[in-house]
Short mmCIF file of C-alpha atoms and ligand atoms in Angstrom, two decimals:
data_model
loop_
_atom_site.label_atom_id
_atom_site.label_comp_id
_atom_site.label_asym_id
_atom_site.label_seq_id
_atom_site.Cartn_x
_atom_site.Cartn_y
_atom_site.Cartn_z
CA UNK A 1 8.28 17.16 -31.44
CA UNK A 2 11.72 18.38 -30.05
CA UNK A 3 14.12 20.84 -30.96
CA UNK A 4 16.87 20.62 -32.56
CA UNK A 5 18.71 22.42 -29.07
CA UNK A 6 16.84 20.06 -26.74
CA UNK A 7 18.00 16.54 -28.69
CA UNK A 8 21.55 18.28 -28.94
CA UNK A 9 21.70 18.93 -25.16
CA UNK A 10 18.69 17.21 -22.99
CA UNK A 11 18.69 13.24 -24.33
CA UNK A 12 22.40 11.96 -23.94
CA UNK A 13 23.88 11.18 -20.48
CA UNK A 14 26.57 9.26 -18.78
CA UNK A 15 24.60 7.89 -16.19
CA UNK A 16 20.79 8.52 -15.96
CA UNK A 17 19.21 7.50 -12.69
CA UNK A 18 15.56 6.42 -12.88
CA UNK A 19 13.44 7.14 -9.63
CA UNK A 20 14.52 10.33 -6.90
CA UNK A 21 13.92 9.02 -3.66
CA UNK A 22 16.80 8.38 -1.37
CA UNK A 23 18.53 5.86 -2.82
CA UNK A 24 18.10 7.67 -6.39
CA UNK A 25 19.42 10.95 -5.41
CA UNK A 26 21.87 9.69 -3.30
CA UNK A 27 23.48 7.06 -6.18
CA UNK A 28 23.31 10.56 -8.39
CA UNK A 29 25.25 12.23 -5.78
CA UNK A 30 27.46 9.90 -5.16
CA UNK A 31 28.74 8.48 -8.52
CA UNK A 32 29.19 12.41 -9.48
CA UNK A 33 31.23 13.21 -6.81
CA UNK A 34 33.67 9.74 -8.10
CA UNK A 35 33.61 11.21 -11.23
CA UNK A 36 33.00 15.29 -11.31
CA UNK A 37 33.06 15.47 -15.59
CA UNK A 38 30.31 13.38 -15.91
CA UNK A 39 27.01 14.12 -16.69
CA UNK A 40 24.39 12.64 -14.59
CA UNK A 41 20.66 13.26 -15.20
CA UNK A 42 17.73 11.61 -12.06
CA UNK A 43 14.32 11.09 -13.43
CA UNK A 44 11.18 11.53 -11.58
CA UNK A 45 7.93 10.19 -12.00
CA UNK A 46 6.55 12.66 -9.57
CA UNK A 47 6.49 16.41 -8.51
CA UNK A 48 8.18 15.29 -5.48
CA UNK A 49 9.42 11.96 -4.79
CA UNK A 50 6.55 9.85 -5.05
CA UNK A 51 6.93 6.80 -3.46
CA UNK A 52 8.72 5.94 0.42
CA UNK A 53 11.14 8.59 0.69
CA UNK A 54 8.88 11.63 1.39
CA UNK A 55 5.89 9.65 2.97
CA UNK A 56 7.93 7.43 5.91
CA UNK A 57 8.22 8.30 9.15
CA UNK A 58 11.59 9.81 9.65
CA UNK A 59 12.85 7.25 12.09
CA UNK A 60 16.45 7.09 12.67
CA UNK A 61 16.25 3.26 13.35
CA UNK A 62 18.05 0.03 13.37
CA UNK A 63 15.99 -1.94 15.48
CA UNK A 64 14.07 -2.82 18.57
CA UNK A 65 14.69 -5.57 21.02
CA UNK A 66 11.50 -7.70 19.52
CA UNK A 67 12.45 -7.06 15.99
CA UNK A 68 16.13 -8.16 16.63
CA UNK A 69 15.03 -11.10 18.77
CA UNK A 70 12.10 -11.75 16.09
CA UNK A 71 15.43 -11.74 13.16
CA UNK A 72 17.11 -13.85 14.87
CA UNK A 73 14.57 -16.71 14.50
CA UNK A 74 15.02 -16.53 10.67
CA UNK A 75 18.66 -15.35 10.46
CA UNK A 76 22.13 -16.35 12.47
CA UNK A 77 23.60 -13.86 14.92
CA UNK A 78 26.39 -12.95 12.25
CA UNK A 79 23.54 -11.62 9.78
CA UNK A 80 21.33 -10.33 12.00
CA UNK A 81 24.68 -8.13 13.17
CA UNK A 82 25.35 -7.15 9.84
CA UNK A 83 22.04 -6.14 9.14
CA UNK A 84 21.96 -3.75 12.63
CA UNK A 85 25.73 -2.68 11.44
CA UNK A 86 24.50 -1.70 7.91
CA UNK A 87 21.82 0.43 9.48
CA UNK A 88 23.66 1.96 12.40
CA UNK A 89 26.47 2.85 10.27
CA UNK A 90 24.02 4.26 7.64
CA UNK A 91 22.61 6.36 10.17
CA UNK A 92 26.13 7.79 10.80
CA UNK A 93 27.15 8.78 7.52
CA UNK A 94 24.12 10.43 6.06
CA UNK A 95 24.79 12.78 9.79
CA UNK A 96 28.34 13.07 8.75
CA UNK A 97 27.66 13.61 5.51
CA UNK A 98 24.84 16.20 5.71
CA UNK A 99 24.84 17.50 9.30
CA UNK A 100 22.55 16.87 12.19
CA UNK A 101 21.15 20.17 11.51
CA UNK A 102 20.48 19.72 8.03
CA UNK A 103 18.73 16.68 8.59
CA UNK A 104 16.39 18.20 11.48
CA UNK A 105 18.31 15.20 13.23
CA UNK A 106 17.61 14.60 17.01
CA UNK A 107 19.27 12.04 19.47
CA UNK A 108 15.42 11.50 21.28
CA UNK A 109 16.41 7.61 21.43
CA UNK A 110 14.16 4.69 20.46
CA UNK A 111 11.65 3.31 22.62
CA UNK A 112 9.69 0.16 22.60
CA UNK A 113 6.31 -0.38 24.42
CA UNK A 114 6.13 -3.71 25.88
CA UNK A 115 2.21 -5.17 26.81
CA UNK A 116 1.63 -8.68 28.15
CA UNK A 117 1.93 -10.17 24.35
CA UNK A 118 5.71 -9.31 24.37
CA UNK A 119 6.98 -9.12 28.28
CA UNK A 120 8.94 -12.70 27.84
CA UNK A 121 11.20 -10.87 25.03
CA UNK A 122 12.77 -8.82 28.28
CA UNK A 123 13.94 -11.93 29.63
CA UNK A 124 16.83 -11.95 26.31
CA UNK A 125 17.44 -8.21 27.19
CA UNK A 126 20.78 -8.70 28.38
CA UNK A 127 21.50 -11.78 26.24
CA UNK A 128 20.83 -9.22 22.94
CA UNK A 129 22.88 -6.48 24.41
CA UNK A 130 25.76 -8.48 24.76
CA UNK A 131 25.41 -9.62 20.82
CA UNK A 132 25.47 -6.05 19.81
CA UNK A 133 28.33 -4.95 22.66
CA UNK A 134 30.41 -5.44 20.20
CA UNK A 135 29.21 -2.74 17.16
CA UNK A 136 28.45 -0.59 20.30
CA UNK A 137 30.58 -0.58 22.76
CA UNK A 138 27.60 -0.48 25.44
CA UNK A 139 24.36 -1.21 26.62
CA UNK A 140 21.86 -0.84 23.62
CA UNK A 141 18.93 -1.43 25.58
CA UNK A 142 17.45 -0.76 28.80
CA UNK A 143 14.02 -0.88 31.12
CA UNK A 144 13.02 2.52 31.76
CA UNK A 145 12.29 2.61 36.10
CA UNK A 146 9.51 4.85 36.39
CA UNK A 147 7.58 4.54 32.91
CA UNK A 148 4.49 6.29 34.41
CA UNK A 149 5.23 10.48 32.99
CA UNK A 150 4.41 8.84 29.63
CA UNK A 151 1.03 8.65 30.38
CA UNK A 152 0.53 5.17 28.10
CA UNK A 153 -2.29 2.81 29.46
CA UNK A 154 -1.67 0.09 31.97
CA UNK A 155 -1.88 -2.59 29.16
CA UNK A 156 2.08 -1.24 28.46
CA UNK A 157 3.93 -2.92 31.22
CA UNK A 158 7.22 -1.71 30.55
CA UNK A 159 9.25 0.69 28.58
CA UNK A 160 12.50 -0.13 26.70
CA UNK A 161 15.04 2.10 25.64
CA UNK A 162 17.23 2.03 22.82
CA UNK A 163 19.66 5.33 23.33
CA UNK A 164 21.33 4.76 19.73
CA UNK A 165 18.24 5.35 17.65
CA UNK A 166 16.74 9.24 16.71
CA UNK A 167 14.43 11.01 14.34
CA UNK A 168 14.75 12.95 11.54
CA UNK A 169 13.08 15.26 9.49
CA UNK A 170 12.34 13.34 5.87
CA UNK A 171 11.83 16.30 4.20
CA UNK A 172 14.69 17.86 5.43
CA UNK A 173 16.70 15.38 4.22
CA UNK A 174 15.18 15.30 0.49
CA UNK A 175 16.02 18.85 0.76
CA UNK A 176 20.00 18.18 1.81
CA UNK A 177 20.09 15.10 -1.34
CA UNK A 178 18.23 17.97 -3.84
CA UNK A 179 20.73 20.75 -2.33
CA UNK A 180 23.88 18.96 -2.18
CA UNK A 181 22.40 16.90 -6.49
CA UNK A 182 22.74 20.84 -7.28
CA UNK A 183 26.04 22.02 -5.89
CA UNK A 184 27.44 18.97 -7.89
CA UNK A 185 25.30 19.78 -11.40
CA UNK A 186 23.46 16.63 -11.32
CA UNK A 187 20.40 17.25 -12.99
CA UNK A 188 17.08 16.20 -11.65
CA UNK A 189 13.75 16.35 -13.97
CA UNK A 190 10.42 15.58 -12.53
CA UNK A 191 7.48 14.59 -13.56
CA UNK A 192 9.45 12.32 -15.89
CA UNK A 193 7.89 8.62 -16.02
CA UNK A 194 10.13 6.36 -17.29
CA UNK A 195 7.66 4.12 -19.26
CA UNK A 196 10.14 1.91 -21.21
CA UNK A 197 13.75 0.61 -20.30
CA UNK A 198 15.87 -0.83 -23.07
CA UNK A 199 18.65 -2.99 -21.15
CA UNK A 200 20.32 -4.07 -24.45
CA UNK A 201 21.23 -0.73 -25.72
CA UNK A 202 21.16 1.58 -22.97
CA UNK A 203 18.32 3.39 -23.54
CA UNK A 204 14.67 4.69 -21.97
CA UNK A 205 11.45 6.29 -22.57
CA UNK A 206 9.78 8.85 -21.12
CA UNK A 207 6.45 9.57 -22.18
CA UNK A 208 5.35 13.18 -22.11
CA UNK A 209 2.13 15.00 -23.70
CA UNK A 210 1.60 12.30 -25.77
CA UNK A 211 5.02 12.06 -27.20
CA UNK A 212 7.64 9.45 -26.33
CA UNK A 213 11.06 11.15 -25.83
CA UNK A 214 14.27 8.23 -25.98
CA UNK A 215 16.88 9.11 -23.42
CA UNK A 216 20.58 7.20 -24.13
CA UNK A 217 22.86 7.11 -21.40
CA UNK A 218 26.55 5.36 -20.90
CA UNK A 219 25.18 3.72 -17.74
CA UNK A 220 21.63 3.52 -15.73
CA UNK A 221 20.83 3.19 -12.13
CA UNK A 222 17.14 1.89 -11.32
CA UNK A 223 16.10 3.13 -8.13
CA UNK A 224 12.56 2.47 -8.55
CA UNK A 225 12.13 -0.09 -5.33
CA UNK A 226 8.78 -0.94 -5.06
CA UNK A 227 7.82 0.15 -8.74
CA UNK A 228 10.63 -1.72 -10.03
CA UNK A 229 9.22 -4.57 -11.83
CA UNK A 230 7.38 -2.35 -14.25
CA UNK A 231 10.73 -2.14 -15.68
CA UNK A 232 12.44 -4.88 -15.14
CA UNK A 233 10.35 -8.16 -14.60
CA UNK A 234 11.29 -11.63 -12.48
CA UNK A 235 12.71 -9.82 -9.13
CA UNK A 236 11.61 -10.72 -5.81
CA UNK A 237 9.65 -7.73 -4.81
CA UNK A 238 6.36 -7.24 -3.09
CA UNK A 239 5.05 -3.63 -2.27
CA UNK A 240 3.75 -3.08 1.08
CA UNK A 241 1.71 0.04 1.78
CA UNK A 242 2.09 1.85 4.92
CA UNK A 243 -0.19 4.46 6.41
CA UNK A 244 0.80 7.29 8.44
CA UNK A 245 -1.83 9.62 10.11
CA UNK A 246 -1.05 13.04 11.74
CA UNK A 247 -2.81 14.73 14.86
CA UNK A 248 -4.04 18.37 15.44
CA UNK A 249 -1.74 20.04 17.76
CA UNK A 250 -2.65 19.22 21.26
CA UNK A 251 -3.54 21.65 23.71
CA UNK A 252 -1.43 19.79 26.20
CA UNK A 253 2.91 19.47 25.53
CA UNK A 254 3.36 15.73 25.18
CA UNK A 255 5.32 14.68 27.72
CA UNK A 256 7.76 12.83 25.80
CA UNK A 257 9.88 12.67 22.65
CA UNK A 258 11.47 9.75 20.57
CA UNK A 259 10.79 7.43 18.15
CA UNK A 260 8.11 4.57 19.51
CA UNK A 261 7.69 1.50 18.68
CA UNK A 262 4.23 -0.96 19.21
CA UNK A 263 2.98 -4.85 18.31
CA UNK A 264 6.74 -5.33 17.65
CA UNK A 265 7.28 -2.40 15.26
CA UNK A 266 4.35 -2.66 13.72
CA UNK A 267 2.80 0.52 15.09
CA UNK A 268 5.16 3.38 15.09
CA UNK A 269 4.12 7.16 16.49
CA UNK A 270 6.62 10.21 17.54
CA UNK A 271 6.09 13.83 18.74
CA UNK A 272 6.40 16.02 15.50
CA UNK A 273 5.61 20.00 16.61
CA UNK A 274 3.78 19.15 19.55
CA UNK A 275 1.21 16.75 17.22
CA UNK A 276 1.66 13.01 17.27
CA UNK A 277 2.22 10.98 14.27
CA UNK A 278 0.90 7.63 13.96
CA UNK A 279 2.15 5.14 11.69
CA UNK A 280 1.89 1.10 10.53
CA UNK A 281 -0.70 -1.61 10.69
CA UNK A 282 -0.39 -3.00 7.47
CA UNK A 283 -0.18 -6.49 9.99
CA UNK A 284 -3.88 -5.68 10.02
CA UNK A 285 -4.31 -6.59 6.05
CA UNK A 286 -0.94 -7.87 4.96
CA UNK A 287 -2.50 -9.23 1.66
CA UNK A 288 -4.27 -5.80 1.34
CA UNK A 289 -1.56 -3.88 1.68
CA UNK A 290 0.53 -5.31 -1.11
CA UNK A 291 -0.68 -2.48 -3.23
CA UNK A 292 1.06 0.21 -4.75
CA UNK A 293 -1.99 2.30 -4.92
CA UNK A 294 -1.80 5.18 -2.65
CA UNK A 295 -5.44 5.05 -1.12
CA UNK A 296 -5.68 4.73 2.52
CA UNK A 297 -6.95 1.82 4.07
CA UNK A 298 -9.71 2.30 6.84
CA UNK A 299 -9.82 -0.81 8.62
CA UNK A 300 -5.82 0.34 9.24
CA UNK A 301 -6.77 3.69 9.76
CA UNK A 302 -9.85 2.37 12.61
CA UNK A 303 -6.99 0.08 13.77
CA UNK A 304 -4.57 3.09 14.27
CA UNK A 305 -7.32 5.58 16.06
CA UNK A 306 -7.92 2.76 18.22
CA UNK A 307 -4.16 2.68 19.42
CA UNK A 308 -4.50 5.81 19.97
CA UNK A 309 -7.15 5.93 22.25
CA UNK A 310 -6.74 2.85 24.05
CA UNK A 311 -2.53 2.72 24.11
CA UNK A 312 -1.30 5.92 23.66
CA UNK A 313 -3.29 8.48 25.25
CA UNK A 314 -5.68 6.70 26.67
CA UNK A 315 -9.53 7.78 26.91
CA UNK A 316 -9.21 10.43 24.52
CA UNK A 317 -10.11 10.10 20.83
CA UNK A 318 -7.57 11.90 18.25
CA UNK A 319 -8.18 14.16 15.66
CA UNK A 320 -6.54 13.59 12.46
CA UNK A 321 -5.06 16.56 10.42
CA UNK A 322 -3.56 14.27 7.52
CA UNK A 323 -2.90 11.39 6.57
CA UNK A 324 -0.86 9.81 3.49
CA UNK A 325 0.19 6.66 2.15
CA UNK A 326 3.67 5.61 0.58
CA UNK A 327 4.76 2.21 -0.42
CA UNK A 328 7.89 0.41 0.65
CA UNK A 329 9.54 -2.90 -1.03
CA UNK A 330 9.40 -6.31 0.41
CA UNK A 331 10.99 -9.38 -0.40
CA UNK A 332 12.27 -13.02 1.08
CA UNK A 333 15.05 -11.20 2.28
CA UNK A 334 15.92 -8.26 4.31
CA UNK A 335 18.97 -7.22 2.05
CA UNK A 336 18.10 -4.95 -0.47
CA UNK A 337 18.92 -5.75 -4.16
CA UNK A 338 21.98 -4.36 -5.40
CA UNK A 339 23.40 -5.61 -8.88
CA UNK A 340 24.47 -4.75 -12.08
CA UNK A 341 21.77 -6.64 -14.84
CA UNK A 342 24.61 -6.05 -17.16
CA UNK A 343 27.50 -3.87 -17.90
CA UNK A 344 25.51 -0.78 -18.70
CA UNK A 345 22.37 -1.14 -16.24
CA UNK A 346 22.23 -1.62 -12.80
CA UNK A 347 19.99 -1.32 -9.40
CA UNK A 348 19.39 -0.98 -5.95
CA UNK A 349 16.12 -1.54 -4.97
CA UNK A 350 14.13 -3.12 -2.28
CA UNK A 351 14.86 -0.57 0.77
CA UNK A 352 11.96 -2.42 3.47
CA UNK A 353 11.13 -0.41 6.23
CA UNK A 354 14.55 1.18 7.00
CA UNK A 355 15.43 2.82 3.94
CA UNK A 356 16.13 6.29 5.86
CA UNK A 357 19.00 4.24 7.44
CA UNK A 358 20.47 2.32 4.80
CA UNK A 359 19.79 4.31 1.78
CA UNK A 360 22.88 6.25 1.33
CA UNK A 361 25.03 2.87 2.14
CA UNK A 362 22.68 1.03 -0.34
CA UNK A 363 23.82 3.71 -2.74
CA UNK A 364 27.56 3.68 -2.21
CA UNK A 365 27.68 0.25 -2.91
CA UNK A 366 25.50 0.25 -6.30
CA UNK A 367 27.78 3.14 -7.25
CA UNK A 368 30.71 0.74 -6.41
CA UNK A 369 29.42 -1.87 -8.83
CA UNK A 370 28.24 1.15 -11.71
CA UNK A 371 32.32 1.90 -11.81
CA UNK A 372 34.01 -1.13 -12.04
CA UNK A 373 32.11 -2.06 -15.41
C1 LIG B 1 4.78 4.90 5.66
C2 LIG B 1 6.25 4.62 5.65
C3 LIG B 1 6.98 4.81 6.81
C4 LIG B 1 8.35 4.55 6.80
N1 LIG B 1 9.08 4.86 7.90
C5 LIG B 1 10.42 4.69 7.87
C6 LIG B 1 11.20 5.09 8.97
O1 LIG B 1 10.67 5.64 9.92
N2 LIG B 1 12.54 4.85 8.95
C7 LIG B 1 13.12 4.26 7.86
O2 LIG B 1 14.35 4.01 7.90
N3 LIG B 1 12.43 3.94 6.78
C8 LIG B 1 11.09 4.13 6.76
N4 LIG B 1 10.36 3.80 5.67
C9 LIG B 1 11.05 3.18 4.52
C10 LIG B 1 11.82 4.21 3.69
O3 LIG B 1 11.04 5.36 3.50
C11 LIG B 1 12.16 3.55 2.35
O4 LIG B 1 12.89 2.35 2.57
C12 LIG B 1 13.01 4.48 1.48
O5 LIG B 1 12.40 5.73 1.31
C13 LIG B 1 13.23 3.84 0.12
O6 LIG B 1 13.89 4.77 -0.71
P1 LIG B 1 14.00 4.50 -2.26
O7 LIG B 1 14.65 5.67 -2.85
O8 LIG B 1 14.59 3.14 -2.48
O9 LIG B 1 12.51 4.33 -2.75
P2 LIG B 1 11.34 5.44 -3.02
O10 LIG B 1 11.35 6.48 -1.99
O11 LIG B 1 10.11 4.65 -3.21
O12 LIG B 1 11.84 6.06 -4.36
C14 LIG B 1 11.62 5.48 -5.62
C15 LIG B 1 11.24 6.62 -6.54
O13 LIG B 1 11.15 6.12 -7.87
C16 LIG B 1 10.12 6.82 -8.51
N5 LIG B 1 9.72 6.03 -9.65
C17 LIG B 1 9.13 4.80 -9.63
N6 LIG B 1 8.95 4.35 -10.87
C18 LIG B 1 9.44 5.30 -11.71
C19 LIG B 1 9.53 5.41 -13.12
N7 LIG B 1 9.12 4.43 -13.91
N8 LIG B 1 10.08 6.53 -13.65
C20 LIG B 1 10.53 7.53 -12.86
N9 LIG B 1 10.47 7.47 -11.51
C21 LIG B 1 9.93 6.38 -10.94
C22 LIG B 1 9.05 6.94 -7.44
O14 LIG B 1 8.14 7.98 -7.73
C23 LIG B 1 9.89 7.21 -6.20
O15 LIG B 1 10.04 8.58 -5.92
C24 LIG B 1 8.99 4.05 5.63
C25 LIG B 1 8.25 3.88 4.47
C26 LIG B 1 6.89 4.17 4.47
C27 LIG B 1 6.09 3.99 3.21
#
C-alpha cells in the first residue's frame, strides 16, 4: 500500500534506468548531465550491483596479441580495429572523466604468457603491430628479453608485453559512477527488481514485500546485459559465468605487477595488495558456464589451482581467501547491443568480457539514441 506522498513523488520519471552496473550508472550519468532538469531514477536488483560490474577483474584491457590474431580469423582488419579503438578509447575517457586516482588506475601494462600451444602467434608480432600503428602511434607489443624475475614455469616460453593496457580498481570505479550519479541528483534505488517491463506504455514493475509498485517514466534504458531477456525476449544473448578466486597474502612480494593473460585470455591473474587474483576457465565447461546462477564451479576452480601451481608459481599450492562469481553477456557478435526497441525504450546490453573498457562509450552512444526520439 503506498502513500499518498510516495505515488506523488517516488513513481514518475523522465528516464528510469533498469540495472546499476557500469553501463547503467553511466547511461544515468550521462543523459543527466545532456539534460540537468530531468529526473532520472537507476533501479537495482541488488544491494550492490549484482551482476559483472563489481565481480570482474578490473583489467584495463583491449586485447592481447592471440586474442587480436584469434579476431582476426572471424572479423576483417577494419573491425577488428574498431573493436581495439572502441576499447582503447573507452579506457581513456572513463581516466579523463574520473581520474586515474579515482579509479585506483595503474599503467602496470598487459602481459601475455606464451607456452608451446601459442609460440607460432609471435611470428605475426610485428605484422599486428603495424595494423594497430596506426590508433597508436607505436609498438603495441613486445618480447620481454630476460622473462626469468617472473618466476613462471619453463612451460611459458616467452613473455609479451602490451605497454597500453593497466588495471583498475572495480570498486573504485562503482564508487566514482555512484559519487559523480549523486553530485548530478540521479537517483539510484536498490534492491529494486524490475519484474515486469511494459514497452507499449512506458511503464515497469517492481515487486516489493509482496506488493507490485508501477513505475512510469518518459523514457527507459535497459542495462540489464546478461539478465536482459527476462525482460525483453528474442535477443541474441548467452550468459557466461566467470570465476575469480583470490589468494592469502603471500609472505613473499610478488615480483611483478600487471594485468596477465593465459590459454589466450582465458586465464587471467594480477597482483592485488600483495595477493594474486586468479580469474577465467569457463573454456573448461563452456556449456556449463552459460548460467546465470552465481555458484562456483569446481572443476574451474581445480582447473584454476592447478594454474597456479603448475604456471604461475610453480611447486607451491595456493590458498584461496575468496572467491566469487559474476556473469557476463555473450552473443554471435562482439558488439554490444545498442538500440532503441521503440521511441520510449531503449538498451545497451551485451558488454562480453571488456565491459570495464567499453562501458562508458557503450553508454554515450545509447544516450545518443535515448535523445534524438
Ligand atoms: C569474472 C569477470 C571478470 C571480468 N573481468 C573483466 C576485466 O578484467 N576487464 C573488463 O573490461 N571486463 C571484465 N569483465 C566484464 C565486465 O565486468 C562487464 O562487461 C561489465 O561489468 C558489464 O557491465 P553492465 O553494466 O553491462 O552489466 P552488469 O554489471 O551485469 O550490470 C547489470 C545490472 O543489472 C542488474 N539487473 C539485472 N536484471 C535486473 C532487473 N530485472 N531489475 C533491476 N536490476 C537488474 C544486475 O543486478 C546488474 O547489477 C569481467 C566480467 C566477469 C564476470
Amino acid at each position: 500500500m503506498l502513500s499518498f506522498w510516495e505515488k506523488k513523488h517516488f513513481l514518475n520519471f523522465d528516464l528510469i534506468v533498469i540495472g546499476g552496473g557500469i553501463v547503467g550508472l553511466s547511461t544515468a550519468i550521462q543523459y543527466k548531465k545532456r539534460f540537468p532538469v530531468k529526473n532520472v531514477l537507476v533501479l537495482e536488483r541488488g544491494l550492490f550491483p549484482s551482476g559483472a560490474s563489481t565481480k570482474n577483474a578490473g583489467f584495463a584491457c583491449f586485447g592481447s596479441l592471440t586474442e587480436i590474431l584469434d579476431d582476426l580469423n572471424h572479423h576483417t582488419e577494419e573491425e577488428v580495429l574498431s573493436l581495439v579503438k572502441k576499447r582503447y578509447s573507452g579506457l581513456c575517457s572513463i581516466r579523463k572523466e574520473f581520474g586515474d586516482d579515482a579509479l585506483g588506475y595503474q599503467a602496470s601494462g598487459g602481459f601475455e604468457l606464451i607456452t608451446q600451444n601459442e609460440i607460432h602467434d609471435l611470428y605475426q608480432l610485428n605484422t599486428i603491430n603495424e595494423l594497430l600503428y596506426p590508433l597508436f602511434g607505436n609498438p603495441v607489443f613486445e618480447e620481454i628479453k630476460d622473462i626469468s624475475t617472473f618466476g613462471f614455469s619453463k612451460k611459458v616460453l616467452k613473455v609479451i608485453r602490451n605497454r597500453f593496457e593497466g588495471e583498475l580498481d572495480s570498486g573504485s570505479f562503482i564508487q566514482s559512477l555512484w559519487n559523480r550519479c549523486q553530485e548530478l541528483n540521479v537517483k539510484i534505488l536498490t534492491g529494486a527488481e524490475v519484474t515486469n517491463l511494459d514497452i507499449d506504455n512506458s511503464e515497469l514493475t517492481v515487486s516489493n514485500e509482496g506488493n507490485d509498485i508501477t513505475f512510469r517514466s518518459e523514457k527507459i534504458a535497459v542495462c540489464t546485459n546478461a539478465f536482459t531477456k527476462r525482460l525483453i525476449s528474442h535477443l541474441d544473448i548467452v550468459p557466461g559465468r566467470g570465476l575469480v578466486v583470490v589468494t592469502k597474502k603471500l609472505p613473499e612480494t610478488i615480483p611483478w605487477t600487471g594485468s596477465f593473460h593465459y590459454d589466450k585470455g582465458y586465464v587471467y591473474f594480477r597482483n592485488v595488495d600483495n595477493r594474486i587474483l586468479l580469474g577465467g576457465g569457463r573454456n573448461m565447461d563452456f556449456l556449463g558456464e552459460q548460467s546465470t546462477d552465481l555458484i562456483v564451479n569446481h572443476k574451474i576452480r581445480d582447473y584454476l589451482k592447478n594454474i597456479y601451481s603448475e604456471i604461475i608459481m610453480p611447486g607451491s599450492s595456493p590458498e584461496f581467501e575468496m572467491e566469487w562469481t559474476g556473469i557476463m553477456a555473450f552473443g554471435n557478435s562482439k558488439t554490444p547491443i545498442v538500440k532503441m526497441v521503440n521511441n520510449h525504450v531503449g538498451m545497451a546490453v551485451r558488454l562480453g568480457g571488456m565491459g570495464v573498457a567499453i562501458g562508458w562509450k557503450t553508454a554515450g552512444e545509447l544516450v545518443e539514441k535515448l535523445s534524438k526520439v
